[in-house]
XYZ file of C-alpha atoms in Angstrom:
464
model
C 4.554 50.863 -40.305
C 2.167 48.948 -42.491
C 3.372 46.118 -43.337
C 4.234 44.878 -47.217
C 1.438 42.882 -47.767
C -0.833 45.268 -46.557
C 0.786 48.592 -48.804
C -1.885 49.108 -51.947
C 1.022 49.458 -54.180
C 1.875 45.491 -53.636
C -0.176 43.274 -56.283
C -2.073 39.542 -54.729
C -0.809 36.590 -54.817
C -1.787 33.108 -55.204
C -0.157 32.290 -52.243
C -0.544 35.720 -50.873
C -4.514 34.880 -50.720
C -4.272 31.363 -48.819
C -1.780 33.491 -46.691
C -5.120 34.296 -44.051
C -6.309 31.219 -44.311
C -2.527 29.364 -42.816
C -2.409 32.147 -40.662
C -6.337 31.114 -39.348
C -5.534 27.773 -38.604
C -2.008 27.891 -37.223
C -3.831 29.971 -34.783
C -6.490 27.537 -34.167
C -3.609 24.769 -33.672
C -1.920 27.148 -31.804
C -4.843 27.968 -29.714
C -5.861 23.665 -29.522
C -2.747 23.175 -28.548
C -2.711 25.223 -25.951
C -6.148 24.140 -24.056
C -4.750 20.166 -24.435
C -2.582 19.104 -21.550
C 0.447 16.974 -22.608
C 1.333 14.226 -20.659
C 4.557 12.693 -19.755
C 5.910 9.709 -22.221
C 9.528 7.860 -22.112
C 11.813 9.551 -24.164
C 14.119 6.864 -22.950
C 16.265 8.953 -20.315
C 17.865 7.876 -17.207
C 15.554 7.783 -14.506
C 16.392 6.406 -10.546
C 16.930 2.502 -11.134
C 15.621 2.072 -7.161
C 11.967 4.182 -7.525
C 11.761 2.413 -10.946
C 11.935 -1.076 -9.673
C 9.908 -0.074 -6.402
C 7.226 0.861 -9.318
C 7.841 -1.660 -10.624
C 6.710 -4.062 -7.141
C 4.390 -1.550 -5.501
C 2.274 -2.381 -9.584
C 2.257 -6.070 -8.843
C 1.537 -5.934 -5.682
C -1.827 -3.786 -6.480
C -2.932 -6.254 -9.392
C -2.753 -9.594 -6.642
C -4.108 -7.620 -3.546
C -7.472 -5.954 -5.662
C -8.716 -9.333 -6.654
C -7.932 -10.211 -3.234
C -10.244 -7.314 -1.619
C -13.384 -8.532 -4.143
C -12.865 -11.687 -3.008
C -12.883 -11.190 0.724
C -16.500 -9.098 0.704
C -17.543 -12.775 0.064
C -17.430 -13.302 3.660
C -20.510 -10.932 3.959
C -20.139 -10.872 7.768
C -22.353 -9.031 9.446
C -20.271 -8.638 12.602
C -18.185 -6.445 10.571
C -17.790 -2.371 10.435
C -18.047 -1.969 7.032
C -15.625 -0.152 3.997
C -17.352 0.301 0.355
C -13.909 -0.662 -2.088
C -13.771 -0.530 -6.067
C -12.984 -3.048 -8.467
C -10.024 -0.746 -9.721
C -7.069 1.202 -8.524
C -5.948 3.737 -9.423
C -2.244 5.823 -9.552
C -1.399 8.855 -11.165
C 2.328 10.775 -11.721
C 0.449 14.425 -11.304
C 3.011 16.731 -9.185
C 6.098 14.678 -9.507
C 9.740 15.925 -10.870
C 9.945 15.574 -14.523
C 12.382 12.609 -14.231
C 10.091 10.809 -11.981
C 6.732 10.971 -14.008
C 8.798 9.045 -16.812
C 9.643 6.701 -14.450
C 5.839 5.802 -13.208
C 5.018 5.666 -17.538
C 7.928 3.622 -17.947
C 7.677 0.896 -14.717
C 3.630 1.125 -14.828
C 2.300 2.582 -18.151
C 1.502 5.775 -15.277
C 0.882 9.633 -16.623
C -0.753 12.510 -15.432
C -3.954 11.293 -15.653
C -5.801 8.511 -13.450
C -4.505 5.713 -14.622
C -6.014 2.226 -13.807
C -2.881 -0.321 -12.243
C -5.326 -3.278 -11.103
C -8.211 -4.413 -11.203
C -10.999 -7.382 -10.238
C -11.412 -9.994 -12.424
C -14.754 -9.207 -13.368
C -13.535 -5.521 -13.640
C -14.950 -3.391 -17.105
C -11.357 -2.145 -16.965
C -7.584 -3.138 -17.372
C -4.546 -1.924 -16.575
C -3.120 0.808 -18.296
C -6.936 2.704 -18.838
C -6.572 6.268 -18.001
C -10.093 8.118 -16.346
C -10.859 11.575 -17.474
C -14.891 11.634 -16.328
C -15.587 10.309 -13.289
C -19.384 10.636 -12.914
C -20.212 12.842 -14.986
C -17.252 15.376 -13.864
C -14.179 16.518 -15.564
C -10.664 17.854 -14.469
C -7.023 18.350 -15.537
C -6.043 18.110 -11.897
C -5.952 14.268 -10.921
C -6.442 15.444 -7.600
C -9.938 16.654 -8.309
C -11.505 13.318 -9.882
C -9.437 11.376 -7.184
C -11.804 13.413 -4.454
C -14.975 13.073 -7.002
C -14.030 9.112 -7.330
C -13.781 8.506 -3.568
C -17.405 10.270 -2.981
C -19.135 7.968 -5.863
C -17.356 5.197 -4.019
C -18.327 6.368 -0.462
C -22.408 6.838 -2.149
C -22.288 3.044 -3.202
C -24.193 3.299 -5.957
C -22.967 2.294 -9.449
C -21.480 5.196 -11.225
C -19.869 5.953 -14.870
C -16.360 6.703 -15.562
C -15.246 7.631 -19.374
C -11.693 6.669 -20.165
C -9.309 9.012 -22.378
C -10.223 6.505 -25.256
C -13.823 7.486 -24.833
C -15.356 4.313 -23.622
C -17.823 4.682 -20.792
C -18.258 1.400 -18.585
C -20.308 1.566 -15.459
C -18.247 0.755 -11.707
C -20.022 -0.771 -8.897
C -18.602 -0.322 -4.911
C -18.809 -3.324 -3.194
C -18.542 -3.112 0.726
C -15.759 -5.427 2.883
C -15.011 -5.809 6.789
C -12.950 -2.614 8.037
C -9.596 -1.661 7.103
C -7.843 -0.974 4.015
C -5.263 -2.911 2.644
C -2.856 -0.651 0.563
C 0.983 -1.020 -0.103
C 3.509 1.961 0.368
C 4.057 4.677 -2.007
C 7.177 3.942 -4.142
C 9.154 6.841 -2.695
C 9.081 5.035 0.793
C 9.231 1.396 0.336
C 9.850 0.599 4.162
C 6.464 2.361 4.927
C 4.549 0.111 7.739
C 1.369 2.128 9.635
C -1.454 -0.326 10.927
C -4.524 1.686 11.877
C -8.366 0.466 12.248
C -9.105 2.239 9.345
C -6.274 1.523 7.017
C -2.896 -0.842 7.089
C 0.018 0.530 5.253
C 2.379 -2.572 4.420
C 6.256 -2.075 3.367
C 6.799 -2.656 -0.433
C 8.543 -5.998 0.453
C 4.717 -7.569 1.104
C 5.140 -7.537 -2.716
C 8.532 -8.223 -3.317
C 6.899 -12.168 -1.640
C 5.420 -13.012 -5.447
C 2.224 -13.326 -3.365
C -0.351 -16.458 -4.225
C -4.176 -15.807 -4.880
C -4.291 -16.794 -0.988
C -1.575 -15.428 0.596
C -3.042 -12.261 -0.938
C -6.153 -12.808 0.409
C -4.298 -13.417 3.429
C -2.693 -10.304 3.528
C -6.055 -8.424 3.139
C -8.434 -10.256 5.804
C -5.030 -9.736 8.242
C -5.442 -5.793 7.595
C -9.132 -6.064 8.319
C -8.825 -8.428 11.347
C -6.432 -5.916 12.843
C -9.043 -2.838 12.730
C -11.547 -5.679 13.894
C -9.301 -7.365 16.714
C -8.017 -4.020 17.669
C -9.909 -0.822 16.996
C -11.374 -0.455 19.784
C -8.122 0.004 21.594
C -7.331 2.574 18.817
C -9.108 5.129 18.440
C -9.544 8.088 20.428
C -12.400 9.315 19.136
C -14.981 7.981 16.601
C -14.707 9.693 13.379
C -17.739 10.765 11.354
C -16.966 10.472 7.730
C -16.888 14.301 7.398
C -13.971 14.417 9.434
C -11.864 11.766 6.749
C -9.988 14.685 4.968
C -9.214 14.903 1.103
C -5.450 13.120 1.571
C -7.178 10.277 3.480
C -9.789 10.185 1.248
C -7.450 10.069 -1.730
C -5.040 7.992 -0.065
C -6.980 4.998 -0.057
C -7.585 5.134 -4.082
C -3.924 6.282 -5.351
C -1.178 5.640 -3.176
C 0.869 7.404 -5.994
C -0.579 10.800 -5.706
C 2.371 13.155 -4.784
C 0.626 14.426 -1.771
C -0.022 10.826 0.053
C 3.743 10.101 -0.878
C 5.091 14.031 0.918
C 3.108 13.292 3.544
C 5.000 8.967 4.013
C 8.354 10.506 3.485
C 7.626 12.873 6.840
C 5.801 9.422 8.380
C 8.997 7.900 8.185
C 11.515 10.022 9.027
C 9.095 10.124 12.393
C 8.964 6.325 12.893
C 12.644 6.320 11.974
C 13.484 8.868 15.107
C 11.236 6.927 17.574
C 13.194 4.253 16.649
C 16.167 5.280 17.499
C 14.606 6.176 21.092
C 13.150 2.836 21.284
C 16.503 1.473 20.373
C 18.152 2.841 22.707
C 15.537 2.212 25.637
C 14.313 -0.611 24.888
C 16.832 -3.582 23.567
C 19.833 -4.777 24.102
C 22.478 -3.702 21.273
C 23.317 -7.434 21.316
C 19.767 -8.408 19.907
C 20.227 -5.876 17.205
C 23.359 -6.946 16.045
C 21.930 -10.454 16.569
C 19.693 -10.025 14.047
C 21.623 -7.985 12.031
C 23.934 -10.701 11.520
C 21.305 -12.612 9.616
C 21.671 -10.816 6.296
C 25.147 -12.410 5.560
C 23.897 -16.456 6.952
C 20.996 -16.906 4.860
C 20.532 -19.101 2.684
C 21.865 -17.556 -0.870
C 21.701 -20.037 -3.261
C 18.866 -22.311 -1.681
C 16.289 -19.666 -1.396
C 13.120 -21.341 -2.818
C 14.716 -25.355 -3.509
C 12.420 -27.608 -0.985
C 15.544 -29.830 -0.885
C 17.094 -27.334 1.724
C 15.859 -26.498 4.943
C 16.463 -23.263 6.682
C 18.618 -24.309 10.438
C 17.493 -23.758 13.607
C 19.723 -20.774 14.107
C 18.648 -18.795 10.865
C 15.277 -19.794 11.611
C 15.552 -18.162 15.609
C 17.197 -15.600 13.886
C 14.993 -14.100 11.473
C 12.028 -14.463 14.138
C 13.963 -12.303 16.515
C 14.699 -10.019 13.284
C 10.863 -9.994 13.598
C 10.618 -9.129 17.248
C 12.491 -6.225 16.923
C 10.298 -4.709 13.687
C 7.534 -5.306 15.544
C 8.744 -3.716 19.298
C 10.042 -0.900 17.202
C 6.520 0.268 15.573
C 5.262 4.051 16.883
C 2.328 5.397 17.167
C -1.083 4.260 16.611
C 1.086 1.246 14.934
C 2.187 0.503 18.090
C -1.207 0.055 20.249
C -2.216 -2.347 16.942
C 0.962 -5.039 17.806
C -0.702 -5.983 20.368
C -3.769 -7.281 18.497
C -1.253 -9.320 15.630
C -2.178 -12.447 16.868
C -5.505 -11.619 17.409
C -5.507 -10.589 13.243
C -3.769 -14.068 12.367
C -7.032 -15.993 14.408
C -9.219 -13.545 12.819
C -7.670 -14.201 9.324
C -7.092 -17.874 9.429
C -10.881 -18.108 10.164
C -12.284 -16.481 7.532
C -10.257 -18.050 4.918
C -11.824 -21.391 5.703
C -15.033 -19.448 5.533
C -13.896 -18.355 1.658
C -12.534 -22.135 1.040
C -9.412 -20.697 1.085
C -6.351 -22.517 2.371
C -6.149 -21.081 5.972
C -2.087 -22.413 6.086
C -1.414 -19.293 3.677
C -0.537 -17.067 6.365
C 2.603 -19.797 6.879
C 3.575 -20.930 3.154
C 3.592 -16.358 3.285
C 5.913 -16.322 6.395
C 7.686 -18.866 5.121
C 8.776 -16.995 1.606
C 9.317 -14.020 3.930
C 12.205 -16.007 5.754
C 13.682 -17.698 3.155
C 14.157 -14.152 1.318
C 14.894 -12.320 4.349
C 11.764 -10.142 3.834
C 11.192 -9.599 7.940
C 10.740 -5.890 8.350
C 6.697 -6.122 8.536
C 3.861 -7.438 10.228
C 2.857 -10.162 8.342
C 5.874 -12.808 9.187
C 5.427 -14.101 12.669
C 7.461 -14.009 15.857
C 7.798 -17.195 18.144
C 4.290 -15.994 20.415
C 2.405 -15.500 17.075
C 3.590 -18.617 15.795
C 2.849 -21.036 18.150
C -0.328 -19.554 18.946
C -1.261 -19.730 14.946
C 0.386 -23.391 15.125
C -2.312 -24.357 17.822
C -5.339 -23.432 15.807
C -3.680 -25.185 12.771
C -3.092 -28.403 15.342
C -6.404 -28.159 16.296
C -7.797 -29.040 13.325
C -5.892 -31.996 12.779
C -3.673 -29.124 10.097
C -0.211 -29.814 12.267
C 1.746 -31.875 10.133
C 1.126 -29.794 7.276
C 2.030 -26.495 8.810
C 5.728 -28.575 9.762
C 6.099 -29.437 5.602
C 5.301 -25.586 4.701
C 8.400 -24.424 7.328
C 10.678 -27.320 5.789
C 10.769 -29.728 8.161
C 11.382 -26.956 10.716
C 9.020 -28.132 13.839
C 8.100 -25.178 15.484
C 8.498 -26.755 19.379
C 12.505 -26.788 18.386
C 12.571 -22.739 17.578
C 11.986 -22.837 21.809
C 15.883 -24.438 22.079
C 17.488 -21.241 22.625
C 15.129 -18.825 23.307
C 15.816 -18.313 26.652
C 19.638 -17.552 26.073
C 17.803 -15.015 23.777
C 15.877 -11.891 24.858
C 13.359 -10.940 22.448
C 11.793 -7.355 21.772
C 8.461 -7.385 21.194
C 5.862 -4.425 21.711
C 5.027 -4.707 25.862
C 1.508 -5.617 26.126
C 0.203 -2.648 28.718
C 0.172 -0.459 25.894
C -2.975 1.872 25.682
C -4.049 5.078 23.085
C -3.025 7.482 25.778
C 0.093 6.325 26.491
C 1.735 5.478 22.872
C 3.957 8.754 22.653
C 3.743 12.792 24.930
C 1.640 14.902 22.988
C 4.455 16.284 20.201
C 3.782 18.788 17.839
C 4.886 16.672 15.042
C 1.913 15.523 13.312
C 3.707 12.144 12.617
C 4.228 11.136 15.929
C 1.502 8.719 16.070
C 1.068 8.131 12.142
C 0.867 8.063 8.545
C -2.844 7.944 8.524
C -3.844 9.768 11.885
C -1.622 12.766 10.373
C -3.626 12.420 7.141
C -6.859 12.366 9.082
C -5.835 15.729 10.948
C -4.856 17.576 7.382
C -6.827 19.984 6.544
C -8.966 19.358 3.045
C -7.542 21.949 1.120
C -4.101 21.555 1.690
C -1.917 18.467 0.739
C 1.511 18.714 1.287
C 3.924 19.429 -1.485
C 7.183 19.096 0.102
C 8.340 17.461 2.621
C 8.132 19.182 5.973
C 12.073 20.415 7.607
C 13.366 20.404 3.255
């Protein structure tokens, strides 16, 4: 049956003659709309407040660490194994649930495209700019662009990137000592994994409001773990070809959904291992004592120099730090045996860079005061004593006392004999970390990412 417009008896009108043109324009608009991807915007909906806060903290931490990473490159240490870094950090919300994508936009301005979240001081890009082309390659899939970004980073030569506004700039990779410094993904803020290739620090590190020198200490310490403990942590040598896609993209964008899902599984595995370790090597009284600090810590006086922490509070805090160290599993368990060496490595190189080598002490004190104790940057008593000895040799012992607000390190031993400390046993070797397990995360997130096939990134948490 013919449409009335096509009937021979229908008399054309001015409006009828315009309809084919209008239909053509509408068709072109619809086709164009199909071709252009839609990106998440903040529509004001309710989102997970915890995830929102974690994304914001993640952004603050990245913005503190990226300049520090560039600053560490000035070492030009000939004795270091090297890794390539970039003057920008990026994130993407692609693959996350709709509400979570809105949270990424609201908290950090990140949508499905590769979004710059942090830069070095001299980078040609700014946070919030979105990359749509890497060295001539384009894709609507953020993961594919990340793989390309990793490829050109490892090439070590300048390359061009184009933003969503059409701006094209050159990025210059630079070399740093081995041991990438990364923050836990916002969905797993408690994740910590210390490895000779890369260290994941829990988000509570960023909650300490890192100063420039404290951020540099964090970067150098992560490199020190690699340089001082890499030989112990290696089961075999990895070549570039053996580094999986998931590992590569995780060194570029912690917000990637595949890496975030893997992190969830790694955290679940670590918690199971910690529960076993607590039963086997720790006394319940120590755990209870560490937990009790949360109700006794300074509240209103946090951050005020007029109020010193009591000896009991300091000891209780450092007990909890020791407990955290003792409960690490996988490769991190071996890394814990060289944390003190990493302290010394960072202290020495802070001096070489003209930074304050006591930044480790200021960061330690801030974390104690804020009850941020489940990370590797707070000192246990043994590490405190060893690093204090270095400061004393340099004639800076009194400065350390001032940083610790009048609590002299030697007073920390007044009742340690009566309070058993949990720490990583010193006779661990890589081979004896744990019995072989079918769980790919039994040796940590980074080890699991290295072994994952490059074609299959996780999209759901194992076991769900």
